[in-house]
């Protein structure tokens, strides 16, 4: 293949990422030079761009291609395409939420949508990375934009505090990740994940420097994915950041981090004894402490933060039962990988939906955050209360929702990968989880509202409303008819 | 000419990295914490270059350029956030910002 056609095919393979980055540049320039006073237009442009990228991504998935663009530094296969799909859905939903939230809070800043799109493209790069250095670039593109987004409410102390916490701990974690990359480079002489895989398939030699490298990689990614004991920043940042940012952060950063986890762990599959214990211990700690700490929270955003930690633990069970197979240079996703991707999609719908309801409830005067605020919501805001109820049931893993089906797939994958302990801990932890999710439902439906009902001006919140409706539709539809996803996620690559 | 063995470089970078980690954990001024993070990143750069020389590959040195570019982007954003915190709180001490509850 000559140079020009190689570049052309490389660029077309990462077209969704290019569309997001291009849209971000157009939105930025337009916001500064063209539609200076029409801030809402930036959100519309971002929405169009991300829907466009989503359509292109779906075409790619249905085109069943796989290649290694840019001389093997990226990889374009079923895993990267599915990761992109999940991330683009999260992006579209978050842009919709942001359009309403920014207007309600008087924060209409054009750079918000620009940063959001850059951040999403970084997460997509993480899913497509075939080289540890590309992975590092992706994680930084994702994070640097998120640091700014967390502090976008410049005049609020809580938002600024969240930003500086996220920034310092995130930069600290990338130091660990990078040292892990350096040590793996030293142990293998390459940073290309496929070459690492071939190297260990030929001769699985576990050296101390390799174990240290993998360990530091897990610590670095564990910070991003908010695994216990690297989770301390999560509740503070989720609570302090503006709610629409929290929704995106909870979805995109976690999906990106787990896509990277799946890639790395599959590359290191031949030396599985070097890392499987660490993943198992982290999964158990994350599931147990995430659920137990969520029980005692009185702030809904904080509760959802701990719940997102618990869900990270469930996905980590799927990572522990991974094992992709390369056959004739085509990637076949294992049961664990498919369960992880299905669960991440379910997680995006449920979490963005739940935060979306909080966005819908936020008015310039009042931010719905504590459990008391939710009292009697079924009477005052029926739409918000009943949609929230379905998201809580799905997060708790009650059928017929997508959350239940995702947990069931992970449970099955863990059993067939002989991770019985993990499967049992997961089932027990989910039972604890049901308690605090149902507590929200109880507060909303069976408690009297506190104080006099505040008179609220009717506001135009079509965007957030649509975001919540789409999330709800996804949660229920794919929970009842998972076969709709089968060409994308389950049957095809088997 | 006496060549310095690769292990010496690795030991030095491990020591520098550890100093950086300890600094992040015990310091209370975010700018100093940030300097310690930079120390960690530069210790990693030293490791990359040492391994690159060990394997006689150009990759190690290329990675350092990548890391330096990313670190520069992080500095820009980080200092901006620190200024924004100072404007809202009139202090940047991490105890006042109630940070790092390890």
Short mmCIF file of C-alpha atoms in Angstrom, two decimals, chain B:
data_model
loop_
_atom_site.label_atom_id
_atom_site.label_comp_id
_atom_site.label_asym_id
_atom_site.label_seq_id
_atom_site.Cartn_x
_atom_site.Cartn_y
_atom_site.Cartn_z
CA UNK B 1 35.04 5.54 27.23
CA UNK B 2 33.26 4.22 30.29
CA UNK B 3 29.54 3.73 29.63
CA UNK B 4 27.18 4.21 32.56
CA UNK B 5 25.09 1.03 33.00
CA UNK B 6 21.35 1.32 32.37
CA UNK B 7 20.59 0.20 35.94
CA UNK B 8 22.11 3.41 37.31
CA UNK B 9 19.74 5.54 35.27
CA UNK B 10 16.79 3.39 36.33
CA UNK B 11 17.74 3.66 40.01
CA UNK B 12 18.10 7.44 39.74
CA UNK B 13 14.72 7.81 38.03
CA UNK B 14 13.05 5.52 40.60
CA UNK B 15 14.48 7.71 43.40
CA UNK B 16 13.31 10.91 41.68
CA UNK B 17 9.85 9.40 41.12
CA UNK B 18 9.60 8.42 44.79
CA UNK B 19 10.63 11.92 45.90
CA UNK B 20 7.89 13.29 43.67
CA UNK B 21 5.26 10.94 45.13
CA UNK B 22 6.25 11.77 48.71
CA UNK B 23 6.15 15.47 47.88
CA UNK B 24 2.61 15.20 46.49
CA UNK B 25 1.47 13.43 49.65
CA UNK B 26 3.03 15.76 52.25
CA UNK B 27 3.02 19.22 50.66
CA UNK B 28 0.12 21.62 51.22
CA UNK B 29 0.59 24.20 48.48
CA UNK B 30 -0.95 23.12 45.16
CA UNK B 31 1.83 24.80 43.19
CA UNK B 32 4.45 22.78 45.09
CA UNK B 33 2.32 19.63 44.66
CA UNK B 34 2.22 20.37 40.98
CA UNK B 35 6.01 20.77 40.87
CA UNK B 36 6.28 17.34 42.50
CA UNK B 37 4.02 15.88 39.81
CA UNK B 38 6.30 17.42 37.19
CA UNK B 39 9.23 15.77 38.98
CA UNK B 40 7.45 12.42 38.65
CA UNK B 41 6.88 12.96 34.92
CA UNK B 42 10.51 13.93 34.35
CA UNK B 43 11.69 10.88 36.28
CA UNK B 44 9.62 8.82 33.83
CA UNK B 45 11.25 10.69 30.93
CA UNK B 46 14.64 9.65 32.25
CA UNK B 47 13.44 6.02 32.34
CA UNK B 48 12.23 6.27 28.74
CA UNK B 49 15.55 7.65 27.54
CA UNK B 50 17.53 5.05 29.51
CA UNK B 51 15.51 2.19 28.01
CA UNK B 52 15.71 3.74 24.56
CA UNK B 53 19.48 3.75 24.83
CA UNK B 54 19.46 0.23 26.25
CA UNK B 55 17.48 -1.11 23.27
CA UNK B 56 19.28 1.23 20.82
CA UNK B 57 15.84 2.51 19.66
CA UNK B 58 14.76 6.05 18.85
CA UNK B 59 11.31 5.35 20.40
CA UNK B 60 12.38 6.18 23.94
CA UNK B 61 13.39 9.71 22.97
CA UNK B 62 10.22 10.21 20.89
CA UNK B 63 8.05 9.32 23.89
CA UNK B 64 9.78 12.00 25.93
CA UNK B 65 8.70 14.63 23.37
CA UNK B 66 5.10 13.38 23.65
CA UNK B 67 5.24 13.50 27.45
CA UNK B 68 6.71 17.01 27.46
CA UNK B 69 3.97 18.27 25.13
CA UNK B 70 1.25 16.74 27.31
CA UNK B 71 2.86 18.07 30.49
CA UNK B 72 2.90 21.57 28.99
CA UNK B 73 -0.84 21.32 28.28
CA UNK B 74 -1.42 20.16 31.84
CA UNK B 75 0.58 23.09 33.26
CA UNK B 76 -1.54 25.59 31.33
CA UNK B 77 -4.81 24.14 32.57
CA UNK B 78 -3.52 23.52 36.10
CA UNK B 79 -2.22 27.02 36.70
CA UNK B 80 -5.46 28.41 35.27
CA UNK B 81 -7.48 26.37 37.75
CA UNK B 82 -5.21 27.44 40.63
CA UNK B 83 -5.74 31.11 39.70
CA UNK B 84 -9.51 30.54 39.54
CA UNK B 85 -9.47 28.93 43.00
CA UNK B 86 -7.46 31.84 44.39
CA UNK B 87 -10.00 34.30 42.98
CA UNK B 88 -12.96 32.61 44.65
CA UNK B 89 -11.30 31.67 47.95
CA UNK B 90 -8.40 34.11 48.42
CA UNK B 91 -6.25 31.15 49.39
CA UNK B 92 -4.86 28.14 47.60
CA UNK B 93 -3.72 26.15 50.64
CA UNK B 94 -5.07 22.64 50.20
CA UNK B 95 -6.16 22.42 53.85
CA UNK B 96 -8.35 25.45 53.32
CA UNK B 97 -9.67 23.86 50.14
CA UNK B 98 -10.18 20.76 52.29
CA UNK B 99 -8.24 18.58 49.92
CA UNK B 100 -6.51 15.20 49.81
CA UNK B 101 -8.12 13.26 52.61
CA UNK B 102 -5.79 10.27 52.31
#
